[in-house]
Amino acid sequence: MTPQTVNGTRAARVPHTLVLLFGMMVVAWLMTWLLPQGSFDTVQNEAGRSLVVAGTYAPVDDRVQLSPLALFTAIPRAMADAAPIIFFILIVGGAVGTLRASGAIDAGLGRALHLLAGHPGWLIAGGVTLFATASAALGTSAEYIPLVAILAALAVSLQFDRMTAVGIVLAGYGAGYGVAFLNPFTVLAAHEVAELQPGSGMWYRLLLFIPFVGIGIHHVWRYARRVQDDPARSLVAGLPANIEPVTETLALNGRHRACLLATLGTILLLIWGIGWRGWYLNELTATFFGLAVVIIAIGRLGASAGAQAFVQGAAELVGTALLIGFARGISLLLEDGQVLHTIVHGLSIPLQMVGEHLAAVGMLLVQTLLNLFIPSGSGQAYATMPIMAPVADLVGIQRQVAVLAFQFGDGFSNIVVPTNPVLMGILGAAAIPYDRWLRFVLPLLAKWLVAAAAALMVAVSIGYH
C-alpha cells in the first residue's frame, strides 16, 4: 500500500493487504508443521450445517506434512472454493458501476444534502442516516469521497467546520457497516462462510440500526454545536484547507429518480426473497444483475456504454475478489494441515471459562484488532469465520452471534484503522490530519464498542439465530 498523506504528513506506511494476507498464509503453513494436529467429531443439524461436538477433540493418527508448494497451490484452490461469493461480489460491483454511471448516486446524495442545508440539525441527522443506510444496504464507501468537498462547504456555511462534514460521512459509513442489514461485502460473505442463510437474522440488525446510528448523530451534533458556540474549539482551527468550495451538484432528473427507485425496489425484493423465499447466492447474484440491466435501460446509458460501466464497476472489485481468495487460502492450509481444529480448540478453552456472554465480547475484541491487518471486510470474513464459527459451537452460542461480532469489529473500526483506504481518502479530501481525526473519533468508537458488547450479550441471552 502506498503511504497515505494528509496535509503533507504520512499517516500510515503498511504493506498492501494482499501482502499481509500472503504473510498470514505463510504463518498458517508454518503452523501445520509446529502445532499438534487434531480434529473434532462433527454432526449435522436440522439445517444441514456441520457442527463440531464439544469434548471430542483428539490428535490424529497420521500426521500430514505440507510442502512449500502447498502455499501456491492453495491459492487457485481457494479461489475456486470461494467462487460463489467472488462472482456475487463482482456482479454487485458491476451493478453499482452502472448506478454510478447513470449519475443517480451523485445526484441523489447531492440533492439530499442541499435539501438539508438550511436545517443544521437535519443536515447532521439526515446526512449520517443517509450514508449509514447506503452502506448498510449496498456496502457503498468509496463513493462518498467526491461528496466530501460539497458537504464541507455546506458545513462551513452553517458555522460548523470541515471536521463536522467528515464526521457526518464517516459516522454514517461506520454505523452502516457495523450494523449492516444487507451489506453484500460483509454480512452476506460472513454468512456464506459460517454456513448460514445469507441475510438471515436481519430483524435484529434492523433493530440495532436505529440506536447505533443515533449514537453517531449525537456525537457529531455535540461537536458541531461546540464549534458553533466557539469556533476556536474546532479541532481544525488554524489549519489550512485545500478543498474547493463546491456548491453545485448534478441536477436530479427523472431518470435519476427512476434509477434510485429501481435500486430501492431491488433492496426490498432482496429482503423479501431472503426472508420469505429462502434465496441464496445464485438468486441474489441474479437480482443484482437484473438491477444492472434495468439501470442501463431506464438510465439511457446505451448497451455498450452500460456494459462498459458494468465491467468497470466489477473491475474495481477484482482486488476484493483476490483478497477473498487469499483469505480463504489461510483456512484451507489450516484444514489441509489438520491444525484448524487445534486452533479452534485452543481458542475455545479460555472463552468457555468466561462464559457465553463474555465469550461473544471476546470475539468482538479479536475482530476489531484483526481489522487493523485485514481492512477488507470480505477478506476478514473468509480469514476469521472458519475459526470463529466452530468456536461459537463449542462455547455454546449461535453462529449468528459470531457473525454479528465480526461485523461489529470490522465495521466500527473502519473509521479508525489507517490501513483503510476509504478513511484516508476522505480525510485527504477534507485536509484533516489523522491525529486530529483520532481526537474526534476515538470517543465515538468507544461508545459504539460498549453498545456493541451490550448488543452481543442480549443476542446471546435471546438465542439470536
mmCIF file of N, CA and C in Angstrom, residues 222-300:
data_model
loop_
_atom_site.group_PDB
_atom_site.id
_atom_site.type_symbol
_atom_site.label_atom_id
_atom_site.label_comp_id
_atom_site.label_asym_id
_atom_site.label_seq_id
_atom_site.Cartn_x
_atom_site.Cartn_y
_atom_site.Cartn_z
ATOM 1 N N ARG A 222 -23.038 17.051 18.968
ATOM 2 C CA ARG A 222 -22.422 17.702 20.134
ATOM 3 C C ARG A 222 -21.175 18.471 19.732
ATOM 4 N N TYR A 223 -20.360 17.860 18.886
ATOM 5 C CA TYR A 223 -19.142 18.541 18.431
ATOM 6 C C TYR A 223 -19.502 19.780 17.603
ATOM 7 N N ALA A 224 -20.465 19.629 16.680
ATOM 8 C CA ALA A 224 -20.848 20.738 15.805
ATOM 9 C C ALA A 224 -21.380 21.922 16.605
ATOM 10 N N ARG A 225 -22.191 21.652 17.607
ATOM 11 C CA ARG A 225 -22.718 22.722 18.445
ATOM 12 C C ARG A 225 -21.597 23.426 19.209
ATOM 13 N N ARG A 226 -20.617 22.654 19.650
ATOM 14 C CA ARG A 226 -19.482 23.246 20.369
ATOM 15 C C ARG A 226 -18.707 24.202 19.457
ATOM 16 N N VAL A 227 -18.535 23.805 18.195
ATOM 17 C CA VAL A 227 -17.827 24.660 17.245
ATOM 18 C C VAL A 227 -18.655 25.888 16.912
ATOM 19 N N GLN A 228 -19.973 25.733 16.787
ATOM 20 C CA GLN A 228 -20.845 26.889 16.546
ATOM 21 C C GLN A 228 -20.739 27.914 17.664
ATOM 22 N N ASP A 229 -20.713 27.439 18.891
ATOM 23 C CA ASP A 229 -20.646 28.334 20.055
ATOM 24 C C ASP A 229 -19.292 29.004 20.191
ATOM 25 N N ASP A 230 -18.222 28.265 19.829
ATOM 26 C CA ASP A 230 -16.872 28.801 19.960
ATOM 27 C C ASP A 230 -15.991 28.213 18.861
ATOM 28 N N PRO A 231 -15.827 28.915 17.728
ATOM 29 C CA PRO A 231 -15.037 28.388 16.606
ATOM 30 C C PRO A 231 -13.607 28.015 16.992
ATOM 31 N N ALA A 232 -13.087 28.625 18.063
ATOM 32 C CA ALA A 232 -11.717 28.312 18.481
ATOM 33 C C ALA A 232 -11.593 26.873 18.984
ATOM 34 N N ARG A 233 -12.730 26.236 19.332
ATOM 35 C CA ARG A 233 -12.684 24.865 19.831
ATOM 36 C C ARG A 233 -12.692 23.831 18.707
ATOM 37 N N SER A 234 -12.709 24.309 17.484
ATOM 38 C CA SER A 234 -12.641 23.388 16.347
ATOM 39 C C SER A 234 -11.310 22.643 16.355
ATOM 40 N N LEU A 235 -11.357 21.364 16.061
ATOM 41 C CA LEU A 235 -10.140 20.549 16.019
ATOM 42 C C LEU A 235 -9.270 20.860 14.817
ATOM 43 N N VAL A 236 -9.807 21.627 13.856
ATOM 44 C CA VAL A 236 -9.007 22.004 12.682
ATOM 45 C C VAL A 236 -8.813 23.518 12.623
ATOM 46 N N ALA A 237 -9.046 24.192 13.737
ATOM 47 C CA ALA A 237 -8.866 25.648 13.777
ATOM 48 C C ALA A 237 -7.414 25.998 13.458
ATOM 49 N N GLY A 238 -7.230 26.926 12.533
ATOM 50 C CA GLY A 238 -5.888 27.373 12.178
ATOM 51 C C GLY A 238 -5.182 26.524 11.151
ATOM 52 N N LEU A 239 -5.760 25.397 10.795
ATOM 53 C CA LEU A 239 -5.127 24.531 9.787
ATOM 54 C C LEU A 239 -5.607 24.922 8.401
ATOM 55 N N PRO A 240 -4.691 25.006 7.432
ATOM 56 C CA PRO A 240 -5.107 25.370 6.077
ATOM 57 C C PRO A 240 -5.932 24.262 5.443
ATOM 58 N N ALA A 241 -6.853 24.655 4.587
ATOM 59 C CA ALA A 241 -7.696 23.690 3.874
ATOM 60 C C ALA A 241 -7.443 23.828 2.385
ATOM 61 N N ASN A 242 -7.262 22.699 1.715
ATOM 62 C CA ASN A 242 -7.014 22.733 0.269
ATOM 63 C C ASN A 242 -8.225 22.238 -0.507
ATOM 64 N N ILE A 243 -9.396 22.366 0.073
ATOM 65 C CA ILE A 243 -10.609 21.885 -0.595
ATOM 66 C C ILE A 243 -11.232 23.013 -1.401
ATOM 67 N N GLU A 244 -11.853 22.643 -2.502
ATOM 68 C CA GLU A 244 -12.550 23.615 -3.339
ATOM 69 C C GLU A 244 -13.974 23.809 -2.800
ATOM 70 N N PRO A 245 -14.436 25.050 -2.711
ATOM 71 C CA PRO A 245 -15.799 25.295 -2.192
ATOM 72 C C PRO A 245 -16.865 24.960 -3.232
ATOM 73 N N VAL A 246 -17.044 23.662 -3.479
ATOM 74 C CA VAL A 246 -18.023 23.220 -4.463
ATOM 75 C C VAL A 246 -19.415 23.324 -3.857
ATOM 76 N N THR A 247 -20.307 23.976 -4.570
ATOM 77 C CA THR A 247 -21.671 24.125 -4.054
ATOM 78 C C THR A 247 -22.714 23.603 -5.024
ATOM 79 N N GLU A 248 -22.293 23.164 -6.215
ATOM 80 C CA GLU A 248 -23.230 22.680 -7.210
ATOM 81 C C GLU A 248 -23.035 21.193 -7.440
ATOM 82 N N THR A 249 -24.110 20.497 -7.622
ATOM 83 C CA THR A 249 -24.054 19.069 -7.902
ATOM 84 C C THR A 249 -24.884 18.783 -9.139
ATOM 85 N N LEU A 250 -24.752 17.567 -9.619
ATOM 86 C CA LEU A 250 -25.520 17.133 -10.771
ATOM 87 C C LEU A 250 -27.011 17.226 -10.457
ATOM 88 N N ALA A 251 -27.765 17.840 -11.369
ATOM 89 C CA ALA A 251 -29.205 18.003 -11.150
ATOM 90 C C ALA A 251 -29.902 16.651 -11.123
ATOM 91 N N LEU A 252 -30.815 16.498 -10.186
ATOM 92 C CA LEU A 252 -31.564 15.254 -10.055
ATOM 93 C C LEU A 252 -32.735 15.288 -11.033
ATOM 94 N N ASN A 253 -32.689 14.448 -12.081
ATOM 95 C CA ASN A 253 -33.761 14.451 -13.073
ATOM 96 C C ASN A 253 -34.613 13.190 -12.943
ATOM 97 N N GLY A 254 -35.546 13.051 -13.856
ATOM 98 C CA GLY A 254 -36.468 11.913 -13.796
ATOM 99 C C GLY A 254 -35.775 10.574 -13.939
ATOM 100 N N ARG A 255 -34.763 10.505 -14.799
ATOM 101 C CA ARG A 255 -34.034 9.236 -14.975
ATOM 102 C C ARG A 255 -33.319 8.853 -13.689
ATOM 103 N N HIS A 256 -32.713 9.848 -13.019
ATOM 104 C CA HIS A 256 -32.035 9.559 -11.749
ATOM 105 C C HIS A 256 -33.028 9.023 -10.721
ATOM 106 N N ARG A 257 -34.185 9.651 -10.653
ATOM 107 C CA ARG A 257 -35.206 9.207 -9.693
ATOM 108 C C ARG A 257 -35.642 7.780 -10.007
ATOM 109 N N ALA A 258 -35.816 7.470 -11.288
ATOM 110 C CA ALA A 258 -36.228 6.121 -11.675
ATOM 111 C C ALA A 258 -35.164 5.099 -11.292
ATOM 112 N N CYS A 259 -33.894 5.457 -11.477
ATOM 113 C CA CYS A 259 -32.794 4.544 -11.116
ATOM 114 C C CYS A 259 -32.762 4.313 -9.607
ATOM 115 N N LEU A 260 -32.946 5.379 -8.830
ATOM 116 C CA LEU A 260 -32.936 5.238 -7.379
ATOM 117 C C LEU A 260 -34.132 4.422 -6.894
ATOM 118 N N LEU A 261 -35.289 4.610 -7.529
ATOM 119 C CA LEU A 261 -36.461 3.815 -7.171
ATOM 120 C C LEU A 261 -36.250 2.349 -7.516
ATOM 121 N N ALA A 262 -35.602 2.084 -8.652
ATOM 122 C CA ALA A 262 -35.301 0.697 -9.030
ATOM 123 C C ALA A 262 -34.362 0.054 -8.017
ATOM 124 N N THR A 263 -33.398 0.833 -7.527
ATOM 125 C CA THR A 263 -32.464 0.311 -6.522
ATOM 126 C C THR A 263 -33.193 0.014 -5.215
ATOM 127 N N LEU A 264 -34.057 0.942 -4.802
ATOM 128 C CA LEU A 264 -34.845 0.714 -3.590
ATOM 129 C C LEU A 264 -35.729 -0.513 -3.750
ATOM 130 N N GLY A 265 -36.364 -0.654 -4.917
ATOM 131 C CA GLY A 265 -37.191 -1.827 -5.168
ATOM 132 C C GLY A 265 -36.395 -3.114 -5.114
ATOM 133 N N THR A 266 -35.145 -3.064 -5.599
ATOM 134 C CA THR A 266 -34.290 -4.252 -5.558
ATOM 135 C C THR A 266 -33.961 -4.641 -4.126
ATOM 136 N N ILE A 267 -33.674 -3.644 -3.302
ATOM 137 C CA ILE A 267 -33.369 -3.936 -1.893
ATOM 138 C C ILE A 267 -34.574 -4.576 -1.213
ATOM 139 N N LEU A 268 -35.754 -4.034 -1.460
ATOM 140 C CA LEU A 268 -36.965 -4.614 -0.879
ATOM 141 C C LEU A 268 -37.199 -6.033 -1.409
ATOM 142 N N LEU A 269 -36.917 -6.241 -2.694
ATOM 143 C CA LEU A 269 -37.064 -7.573 -3.283
ATOM 144 C C LEU A 269 -36.102 -8.561 -2.626
ATOM 145 N N LEU A 270 -34.866 -8.104 -2.369
ATOM 146 C CA LEU A 270 -33.879 -8.971 -1.714
ATOM 147 C C LEU A 270 -34.333 -9.336 -0.307
ATOM 148 N N ILE A 271 -34.850 -8.359 0.428
ATOM 149 C CA ILE A 271 -35.329 -8.639 1.778
ATOM 150 C C ILE A 271 -36.457 -9.669 1.742
ATOM 151 N N TRP A 272 -37.377 -9.492 0.791
ATOM 152 C CA TRP A 272 -38.475 -10.452 0.644
ATOM 153 C C TRP A 272 -37.946 -11.831 0.248
ATOM 154 N N GLY A 273 -37.039 -11.875 -0.696
ATOM 155 C CA GLY A 273 -36.522 -13.157 -1.164
ATOM 156 C C GLY A 273 -35.753 -13.905 -0.093
ATOM 157 N N ILE A 274 -34.959 -13.161 0.673
ATOM 158 C CA ILE A 274 -34.178 -13.798 1.739
ATOM 159 C C ILE A 274 -35.095 -14.258 2.871
ATOM 160 N N GLY A 275 -36.020 -13.383 3.260
ATOM 161 C CA GLY A 275 -36.850 -13.680 4.422
ATOM 162 C C GLY A 275 -37.968 -14.668 4.174
ATOM 163 N N TRP A 276 -38.538 -14.653 2.968
ATOM 164 C CA TRP A 276 -39.724 -15.472 2.727
ATOM 165 C C TRP A 276 -39.551 -16.557 1.658
ATOM 166 N N ARG A 277 -38.523 -16.435 0.817
ATOM 167 C CA ARG A 277 -38.342 -17.417 -0.238
ATOM 168 C C ARG A 277 -37.072 -18.233 -0.081
ATOM 169 N N GLY A 278 -36.267 -17.896 0.934
ATOM 170 C CA GLY A 278 -35.045 -18.665 1.169
ATOM 171 C C GLY A 278 -34.006 -18.512 0.071
ATOM 172 N N TRP A 279 -33.925 -17.321 -0.532
ATOM 173 C CA TRP A 279 -32.957 -17.103 -1.601
ATOM 174 C C TRP A 279 -31.538 -17.279 -1.099
ATOM 175 N N TYR A 280 -30.693 -17.808 -1.982
ATOM 176 C CA TYR A 280 -29.275 -17.981 -1.660
ATOM 177 C C TYR A 280 -28.452 -17.178 -2.669
ATOM 178 N N LEU A 281 -27.171 -17.423 -2.769
ATOM 179 C CA LEU A 281 -26.294 -16.566 -3.559
ATOM 180 C C LEU A 281 -26.669 -16.523 -5.034
ATOM 181 N N ASN A 282 -27.122 -17.623 -5.602
ATOM 182 C CA ASN A 282 -27.491 -17.613 -7.018
ATOM 183 C C ASN A 282 -28.612 -16.611 -7.285
ATOM 184 N N GLU A 283 -29.650 -16.651 -6.448
ATOM 185 C CA GLU A 283 -30.769 -15.731 -6.621
ATOM 186 C C GLU A 283 -30.354 -14.286 -6.340
ATOM 187 N N LEU A 284 -29.517 -14.090 -5.325
ATOM 188 C CA LEU A 284 -29.072 -12.738 -5.003
ATOM 189 C C LEU A 284 -28.217 -12.163 -6.127
ATOM 190 N N THR A 285 -27.338 -12.985 -6.683
ATOM 191 C CA THR A 285 -26.496 -12.543 -7.797
ATOM 192 C C THR A 285 -27.354 -12.184 -9.004
ATOM 193 N N ALA A 286 -28.331 -13.034 -9.297
ATOM 194 C CA ALA A 286 -29.216 -12.769 -10.439
ATOM 195 C C ALA A 286 -29.998 -11.476 -10.242
ATOM 196 N N THR A 287 -30.417 -11.206 -9.013
ATOM 197 C CA THR A 287 -31.184 -9.981 -8.742
ATOM 198 C C THR A 287 -30.345 -8.739 -8.992
ATOM 199 N N PHE A 288 -29.098 -8.739 -8.551
ATOM 200 C CA PHE A 288 -28.234 -7.587 -8.788
ATOM 201 C C PHE A 288 -27.923 -7.416 -10.275
ATOM 202 N N PHE A 289 -27.759 -8.526 -10.990
ATOM 203 C CA PHE A 289 -27.541 -8.406 -12.430
ATOM 204 C C PHE A 289 -28.785 -7.827 -13.103
ATOM 205 N N GLY A 290 -29.954 -8.259 -12.650
ATOM 206 C CA GLY A 290 -31.191 -7.690 -13.175
ATOM 207 C C GLY A 290 -31.271 -6.201 -12.923
ATOM 208 N N LEU A 291 -30.837 -5.756 -11.733
ATOM 209 C CA LEU A 291 -30.819 -4.324 -11.431
ATOM 210 C C LEU A 291 -29.927 -3.587 -12.420
ATOM 211 N N ALA A 292 -28.757 -4.170 -12.739
ATOM 212 C CA ALA A 292 -27.849 -3.529 -13.693
ATOM 213 C C ALA A 292 -28.520 -3.352 -15.052
ATOM 214 N N VAL A 293 -29.229 -4.379 -15.511
ATOM 215 C CA VAL A 293 -29.919 -4.298 -16.803
ATOM 216 C C VAL A 293 -30.978 -3.203 -16.769
ATOM 217 N N VAL A 294 -31.737 -3.130 -15.682
ATOM 218 C CA VAL A 294 -32.772 -2.105 -15.551
ATOM 219 C C VAL A 294 -32.156 -0.709 -15.527
ATOM 220 N N ILE A 295 -31.064 -0.529 -14.794
ATOM 221 C CA ILE A 295 -30.409 0.775 -14.709
ATOM 222 C C ILE A 295 -29.922 1.213 -16.094
ATOM 223 N N ILE A 296 -29.322 0.278 -16.833
ATOM 224 C CA ILE A 296 -28.838 0.608 -18.174
ATOM 225 C C ILE A 296 -29.995 1.071 -19.059
ATOM 226 N N ALA A 297 -31.144 0.411 -18.899
ATOM 227 C CA ALA A 297 -32.298 0.743 -19.742
ATOM 228 C C ALA A 297 -32.924 2.080 -19.348
ATOM 229 N N ILE A 298 -33.301 2.232 -18.085
ATOM 230 C CA ILE A 298 -34.023 3.447 -17.691
ATOM 231 C C ILE A 298 -33.088 4.642 -17.534
ATOM 232 N N GLY A 299 -31.788 4.369 -17.312
ATOM 233 C CA GLY A 299 -30.815 5.455 -17.232
ATOM 234 C C GLY A 299 -30.330 5.898 -18.587
ATOM 235 N N ARG A 300 -30.765 5.192 -19.644
ATOM 236 C CA ARG A 300 -30.401 5.506 -21.026
ATOM 237 C C ARG A 300 -28.893 5.577 -21.212
#
